[in-house]
Amino acid sequence: MDHTVRVLVLGKTSQLGLEFKSALEACPFTKNWSAEFLSRREVNLTKVDSLRKLREIPFDILINTAAYTEVDKAEKQQQRCARINALALEEIASICARNNALLIHYSSDYVYHNELRRPLIEQDPTTPKSTYAITKLLGEKLLKALHKKYFIIRTSWLYSAHKQNFLKTMLQLAQNDKPIKVVNDQQGSPTYAADLAEGTLHMIQYYLDKNKDESLHGTYNFSNTGSTTWYGFAKEIFKHAGLAVELVPVSTDEFPRPAKRPPYSVLDSSRVSKSFQLDIPNWQDGIRRCLETINS
Ligand SMILES: NC(=O)c1ccc[n+]([C@@H]2O[C@H](COP(=O)([O-])OP(=O)(O)OC[C@H]3O[C@@H](n4cnc5c(N)ncnc54)[C@H](OP(=O)(O)O)[C@@H]3O)[C@@H](O)[C@H]2O)c1
């Protein structure tokens, strides 16, 4: 079979990696693409020797969904978090540069953590305030210093039918038949990982159709459109799930956590929408479809 595009995905077991697997199988334009998924066992981002195995694998596009994502635990595992989220990017970006491959890397709304209180655009100031956020921003910078063919995609409040995430936690808590306290003073944009995976495939296809137009390289926000609080997110989950749960709105102060959360990190995704002619569904529709997948 003649493969026109060879895709390599790091983070086989991530929420996003699992959604890439489904999206690549379902997508009409990826039929003659080949995709290989690597887990931590195959390539460990904390080990340079292990990362160097990537040199032996031929690919045109590398999608890095692997990351240290335990935001609170990161405060006690700073070095490990930095190795995975930042230092590994030096090796990954160098290998992509050597292969002249497109590198797609995911970053976070947490890198902004500014006081603007309006939907954030890519040029807004970045003042990350937790180990996770600082290492994600450093990863972006190391990548950009070593390779120019990249899409850095900053996303937020990711959830899916797989693994543990806010939506799954809410459904589990609902089983206890007790009131659930949820933070109501942090604003953000919940993002269904399936929409992010499909959107990324669309970005790739658009880029290929435009003969790998260099002007498309760069940093993009990507979340489902609209915004809410964690409380609003929970309310919408239970509405679509048809569950009568007593929700109690609380402030961030009532839930002290080791890592600081941005009070406002709504992402403005219009740049990616305009650049790639991409329609991104709203956050409520993402929840509806995720619950359909869970129930099917
Ligand atoms: N989750 C969110 O709310 C959120 C928000 C904004 C941005 N993001 C970003 O979006 C991307 C995808 O997030 P996600 O929620 O899909 O991630 P996830 O489900 O938490 O998965 C993280 C992945 O990284 C892998 N990993 C961890 N340490 C590794 C190591 N040393 N070597 C190799 N692989 C390693 C994990 O492998 P194992 O299964 O073996 O541990 C897992 O596949 C990440 O870049 C994340 O920073 C996430």
PDB file of N, CA and C in Angstrom, residues 145-200:
ATOM      1  N   ALA A 145      12.850  26.674  19.537  1.00  0.00           N
ATOM      2  CA  ALA A 145      14.261  27.023  19.322  1.00  0.00           C
ATOM      3  C   ALA A 145      14.937  26.042  18.368  1.00  0.00           C
ATOM      4  N   LEU A 146      14.390  24.827  18.265  1.00  0.00           N
ATOM      5  CA  LEU A 146      15.084  23.787  17.501  1.00  0.00           C
ATOM      6  C   LEU A 146      14.401  23.387  16.198  1.00  0.00           C
ATOM      7  N   HIS A 147      13.169  23.778  16.028  1.00  0.00           N
ATOM      8  CA  HIS A 147      12.443  23.314  14.841  1.00  0.00           C
ATOM      9  C   HIS A 147      11.396  24.353  14.440  1.00  0.00           C
ATOM     10  N   LYS A 148      11.236  24.546  13.166  1.00  0.00           N
ATOM     11  CA  LYS A 148      10.313  25.591  12.710  1.00  0.00           C
ATOM     12  C   LYS A 148       8.997  25.033  12.171  1.00  0.00           C
ATOM     13  N   LYS A 149       9.003  23.734  11.832  1.00  0.00           N
ATOM     14  CA  LYS A 149       7.773  23.162  11.256  1.00  0.00           C
ATOM     15  C   LYS A 149       6.936  22.570  12.381  1.00  0.00           C
ATOM     16  N   TYR A 150       6.117  23.369  12.988  1.00  0.00           N
ATOM     17  CA  TYR A 150       5.341  22.860  14.132  1.00  0.00           C
ATOM     18  C   TYR A 150       3.963  23.496  14.188  1.00  0.00           C
ATOM     19  N   PHE A 151       3.041  22.728  14.809  1.00  0.00           N
ATOM     20  CA  PHE A 151       1.808  23.310  15.341  1.00  0.00           C
ATOM     21  C   PHE A 151       1.883  23.069  16.839  1.00  0.00           C
ATOM     22  N   ILE A 152       1.916  24.129  17.615  1.00  0.00           N
ATOM     23  CA  ILE A 152       1.755  23.987  19.067  1.00  0.00           C
ATOM     24  C   ILE A 152       0.293  24.302  19.347  1.00  0.00           C
ATOM     25  N   ILE A 153      -0.388  23.357  19.962  1.00  0.00           N
ATOM     26  CA  ILE A 153      -1.827  23.514  20.169  1.00  0.00           C
ATOM     27  C   ILE A 153      -2.109  23.603  21.670  1.00  0.00           C
ATOM     28  N   ARG A 154      -2.554  24.785  22.090  1.00  0.00           N
ATOM     29  CA  ARG A 154      -2.884  24.977  23.509  1.00  0.00           C
ATOM     30  C   ARG A 154      -4.354  24.651  23.717  1.00  0.00           C
ATOM     31  N   THR A 155      -4.612  23.665  24.563  1.00  0.00           N
ATOM     32  CA  THR A 155      -5.989  23.265  24.793  1.00  0.00           C
ATOM     33  C   THR A 155      -6.327  23.387  26.279  1.00  0.00           C
ATOM     34  N   SER A 156      -7.572  23.066  26.630  1.00  0.00           N
ATOM     35  CA  SER A 156      -7.996  23.278  28.020  1.00  0.00           C
ATOM     36  C   SER A 156      -9.070  22.281  28.439  1.00  0.00           C
ATOM     37  N   TRP A 157      -9.099  21.978  29.719  1.00  0.00           N
ATOM     38  CA  TRP A 157     -10.170  21.208  30.371  1.00  0.00           C
ATOM     39  C   TRP A 157     -10.573  19.979  29.528  1.00  0.00           C
ATOM     40  N   LEU A 158      -9.578  19.179  29.217  1.00  0.00           N
ATOM     41  CA  LEU A 158      -9.765  18.038  28.314  1.00  0.00           C
ATOM     42  C   LEU A 158     -10.503  16.883  29.008  1.00  0.00           C
ATOM     43  N   TYR A 159     -11.441  16.284  28.305  1.00  0.00           N
ATOM     44  CA  TYR A 159     -12.144  15.114  28.843  1.00  0.00           C
ATOM     45  C   TYR A 159     -12.480  14.192  27.679  1.00  0.00           C
ATOM     46  N   SER A 160     -12.798  12.951  28.008  1.00  0.00           N
ATOM     47  CA  SER A 160     -13.164  11.987  26.976  1.00  0.00           C
ATOM     48  C   SER A 160     -13.870  10.822  27.650  1.00  0.00           C
ATOM     49  N   ALA A 161     -14.264   9.844  26.835  1.00  0.00           N
ATOM     50  CA  ALA A 161     -14.898   8.650  27.391  1.00  0.00           C
ATOM     51  C   ALA A 161     -13.867   7.746  28.057  1.00  0.00           C
ATOM     52  N   HIS A 162     -12.589   8.027  27.857  1.00  0.00           N
ATOM     53  CA  HIS A 162     -11.523   7.172  28.367  1.00  0.00           C
ATOM     54  C   HIS A 162     -10.876   7.753  29.624  1.00  0.00           C
ATOM     55  N   LYS A 163     -10.301   6.913  30.398  1.00  0.00           N
ATOM     56  CA  LYS A 163      -9.450   7.311  31.532  1.00  0.00           C
ATOM     57  C   LYS A 163     -10.202   8.178  32.547  1.00  0.00           C
ATOM     58  N   GLN A 164      -9.437   8.764  33.478  1.00  0.00           N
ATOM     59  CA  GLN A 164     -10.061   9.607  34.502  1.00  0.00           C
ATOM     60  C   GLN A 164     -10.023  11.063  34.063  1.00  0.00           C
ATOM     61  N   ASN A 165     -11.113  11.742  34.198  1.00  0.00           N
ATOM     62  CA  ASN A 165     -11.174  13.172  33.881  1.00  0.00           C
ATOM     63  C   ASN A 165     -12.394  13.733  34.602  1.00  0.00           C
ATOM     64  N   PHE A 166     -12.629  15.029  34.501  1.00  0.00           N
ATOM     65  CA  PHE A 166     -13.711  15.670  35.261  1.00  0.00           C
ATOM     66  C   PHE A 166     -15.069  15.031  34.973  1.00  0.00           C
ATOM     67  N   LEU A 167     -15.353  14.797  33.692  1.00  0.00           N
ATOM     68  CA  LEU A 167     -16.666  14.231  33.344  1.00  0.00           C
ATOM     69  C   LEU A 167     -16.841  12.850  33.971  1.00  0.00           C
ATOM     70  N   LYS A 168     -15.805  12.017  33.876  1.00  0.00           N
ATOM     71  CA  LYS A 168     -15.910  10.660  34.439  1.00  0.00           C
ATOM     72  C   LYS A 168     -16.030  10.723  35.967  1.00  0.00           C
ATOM     73  N   THR A 169     -15.285  11.648  36.576  1.00  0.00           N
ATOM     74  CA  THR A 169     -15.342  11.787  38.032  1.00  0.00           C
ATOM     75  C   THR A 169     -16.752  12.178  38.468  1.00  0.00           C
ATOM     76  N   MET A 170     -17.366  13.126  37.755  1.00  0.00           N
ATOM     77  CA  MET A 170     -18.728  13.551  38.101  1.00  0.00           C
ATOM     78  C   MET A 170     -19.704  12.367  38.008  1.00  0.00           C
ATOM     79  N   LEU A 171     -19.585  11.568  36.948  1.00  0.00           N
ATOM     80  CA  LEU A 171     -20.495  10.424  36.797  1.00  0.00           C
ATOM     81  C   LEU A 171     -20.288   9.420  37.929  1.00  0.00           C
ATOM     82  N   GLN A 172     -19.030   9.257  38.364  1.00  0.00           N
ATOM     83  CA  GLN A 172     -18.762   8.337  39.479  1.00  0.00           C
ATOM     84  C   GLN A 172     -19.336   8.882  40.783  1.00  0.00           C
ATOM     85  N   LEU A 173     -19.133  10.190  41.033  1.00  0.00           N
ATOM     86  CA  LEU A 173     -19.634  10.787  42.282  1.00  0.00           C
ATOM     87  C   LEU A 173     -21.160  10.724  42.356  1.00  0.00           C
ATOM     88  N   ALA A 174     -21.800  10.806  41.182  1.00  0.00           N
ATOM     89  CA  ALA A 174     -23.270  10.787  41.153  1.00  0.00           C
ATOM     90  C   ALA A 174     -23.821   9.472  41.718  1.00  0.00           C
ATOM     91  N   GLN A 175     -23.014   8.424  41.675  1.00  0.00           N
ATOM     92  CA  GLN A 175     -23.461   7.120  42.190  1.00  0.00           C
ATOM     93  C   GLN A 175     -23.673   7.153  43.709  1.00  0.00           C
ATOM     94  N   ASN A 176     -22.987   8.087  44.386  1.00  0.00           N
ATOM     95  CA  ASN A 176     -23.046   8.113  45.863  1.00  0.00           C
ATOM     96  C   ASN A 176     -24.331   8.710  46.416  1.00  0.00           C
ATOM     97  N   ASP A 177     -25.106   9.345  45.508  1.00  0.00           N
ATOM     98  CA  ASP A 177     -26.381   9.927  45.950  1.00  0.00           C
ATOM     99  C   ASP A 177     -26.220  10.996  47.030  1.00  0.00           C
ATOM    100  N   LYS A 178     -25.138  11.736  46.988  1.00  0.00           N
ATOM    101  CA  LYS A 178     -24.901  12.818  47.955  1.00  0.00           C
ATOM    102  C   LYS A 178     -24.702  14.122  47.182  1.00  0.00           C
ATOM    103  N   PRO A 179     -24.915  15.287  47.834  1.00  0.00           N
ATOM    104  CA  PRO A 179     -24.634  16.545  47.139  1.00  0.00           C
ATOM    105  C   PRO A 179     -23.166  16.605  46.720  1.00  0.00           C
ATOM    106  N   ILE A 180     -22.914  17.219  45.562  1.00  0.00           N
ATOM    107  CA  ILE A 180     -21.534  17.321  45.059  1.00  0.00           C
ATOM    108  C   ILE A 180     -21.130  18.793  45.032  1.00  0.00           C
ATOM    109  N   LYS A 181     -20.020  19.096  45.715  1.00  0.00           N
ATOM    110  CA  LYS A 181     -19.510  20.471  45.713  1.00  0.00           C
ATOM    111  C   LYS A 181     -18.610  20.673  44.499  1.00  0.00           C
ATOM    112  N   VAL A 182     -18.873  21.743  43.743  1.00  0.00           N
ATOM    113  CA  VAL A 182     -18.043  22.013  42.559  1.00  0.00           C
ATOM    114  C   VAL A 182     -17.683  23.503  42.500  1.00  0.00           C
ATOM    115  N   VAL A 183     -16.435  23.748  42.131  1.00  0.00           N
ATOM    116  CA  VAL A 183     -15.913  25.117  42.088  1.00  0.00           C
ATOM    117  C   VAL A 183     -16.648  25.945  41.031  1.00  0.00           C
ATOM    118  N   ASN A 184     -17.043  27.145  41.437  1.00  0.00           N
ATOM    119  CA  ASN A 184     -17.837  27.987  40.535  1.00  0.00           C
ATOM    120  C   ASN A 184     -17.172  29.337  40.245  1.00  0.00           C
ATOM    121  N   ASP A 185     -15.893  29.480  40.561  1.00  0.00           N
ATOM    122  CA  ASP A 185     -15.248  30.770  40.294  1.00  0.00           C
ATOM    123  C   ASP A 185     -14.019  30.632  39.392  1.00  0.00           C
ATOM    124  N   GLN A 186     -13.946  29.523  38.653  1.00  0.00           N
ATOM    125  CA  GLN A 186     -12.908  29.409  37.609  1.00  0.00           C
ATOM    126  C   GLN A 186     -13.626  29.250  36.274  1.00  0.00           C
ATOM    127  N   GLN A 187     -13.258  30.085  35.320  1.00  0.00           N
ATOM    128  CA  GLN A 187     -13.889  30.062  33.985  1.00  0.00           C
ATOM    129  C   GLN A 187     -12.954  29.394  32.990  1.00  0.00           C
ATOM    130  N   GLY A 188     -13.497  28.528  32.160  1.00  0.00           N
ATOM    131  CA  GLY A 188     -12.663  27.897  31.137  1.00  0.00           C
ATOM    132  C   GLY A 188     -13.508  27.317  30.020  1.00  0.00           C
ATOM    133  N   SER A 189     -12.846  26.578  29.144  1.00  0.00           N
ATOM    134  CA  SER A 189     -13.530  25.990  27.991  1.00  0.00           C
ATOM    135  C   SER A 189     -13.315  24.477  27.991  1.00  0.00           C
ATOM    136  N   PRO A 190     -14.329  23.713  28.414  1.00  0.00           N
ATOM    137  CA  PRO A 190     -14.191  22.253  28.371  1.00  0.00           C
ATOM    138  C   PRO A 190     -13.969  21.788  26.924  1.00  0.00           C
ATOM    139  N   THR A 191     -13.099  20.812  26.757  1.00  0.00           N
ATOM    140  CA  THR A 191     -12.761  20.369  25.396  1.00  0.00           C
ATOM    141  C   THR A 191     -12.845  18.840  25.304  1.00  0.00           C
ATOM    142  N   TYR A 192     -13.664  18.389  24.376  1.00  0.00           N
ATOM    143  CA  TYR A 192     -13.827  16.949  24.150  1.00  0.00           C
ATOM    144  C   TYR A 192     -12.626  16.479  23.325  1.00  0.00           C
ATOM    145  N   ALA A 193     -11.866  15.528  23.874  1.00  0.00           N
ATOM    146  CA  ALA A 193     -10.621  15.096  23.215  1.00  0.00           C
ATOM    147  C   ALA A 193     -10.874  14.578  21.802  1.00  0.00           C
ATOM    148  N   ALA A 194     -12.061  14.017  21.563  1.00  0.00           N
ATOM    149  CA  ALA A 194     -12.374  13.516  20.208  1.00  0.00           C
ATOM    150  C   ALA A 194     -12.426  14.677  19.218  1.00  0.00           C
ATOM    151  N   ASP A 195     -12.979  15.826  19.656  1.00  0.00           N
ATOM    152  CA  ASP A 195     -13.042  17.000  18.774  1.00  0.00           C
ATOM    153  C   ASP A 195     -11.643  17.548  18.506  1.00  0.00           C
ATOM    154  N   LEU A 196     -10.795  17.481  19.525  1.00  0.00           N
ATOM    155  CA  LEU A 196      -9.417  17.967  19.346  1.00  0.00           C
ATOM    156  C   LEU A 196      -8.647  17.050  18.388  1.00  0.00           C
ATOM    157  N   ALA A 197      -8.837  15.737  18.524  1.00  0.00           N
ATOM    158  CA  ALA A 197      -8.152  14.803  17.625  1.00  0.00           C
ATOM    159  C   ALA A 197      -8.636  14.995  16.185  1.00  0.00           C
ATOM    160  N   GLU A 198      -9.956  15.047  16.012  1.00  0.00           N
ATOM    161  CA  GLU A 198     -10.501  15.230  14.655  1.00  0.00           C
ATOM    162  C   GLU A 198     -10.072  16.570  14.076  1.00  0.00           C
ATOM    163  N   GLY A 199     -10.105  17.592  14.905  1.00  0.00           N
ATOM    164  CA  GLY A 199      -9.699  18.925  14.451  1.00  0.00           C
ATOM    165  C   GLY A 199      -8.241  18.933  14.027  1.00  0.00           C
ATOM    166  N   THR A 200      -7.405  18.223  14.756  1.00  0.00           N
ATOM    167  CA  THR A 200      -5.984  18.176  14.409  1.00  0.00           C
ATOM    168  C   THR A 200      -5.785  17.466  13.069  1.00  0.00           C
TER     169      THR A 200
END
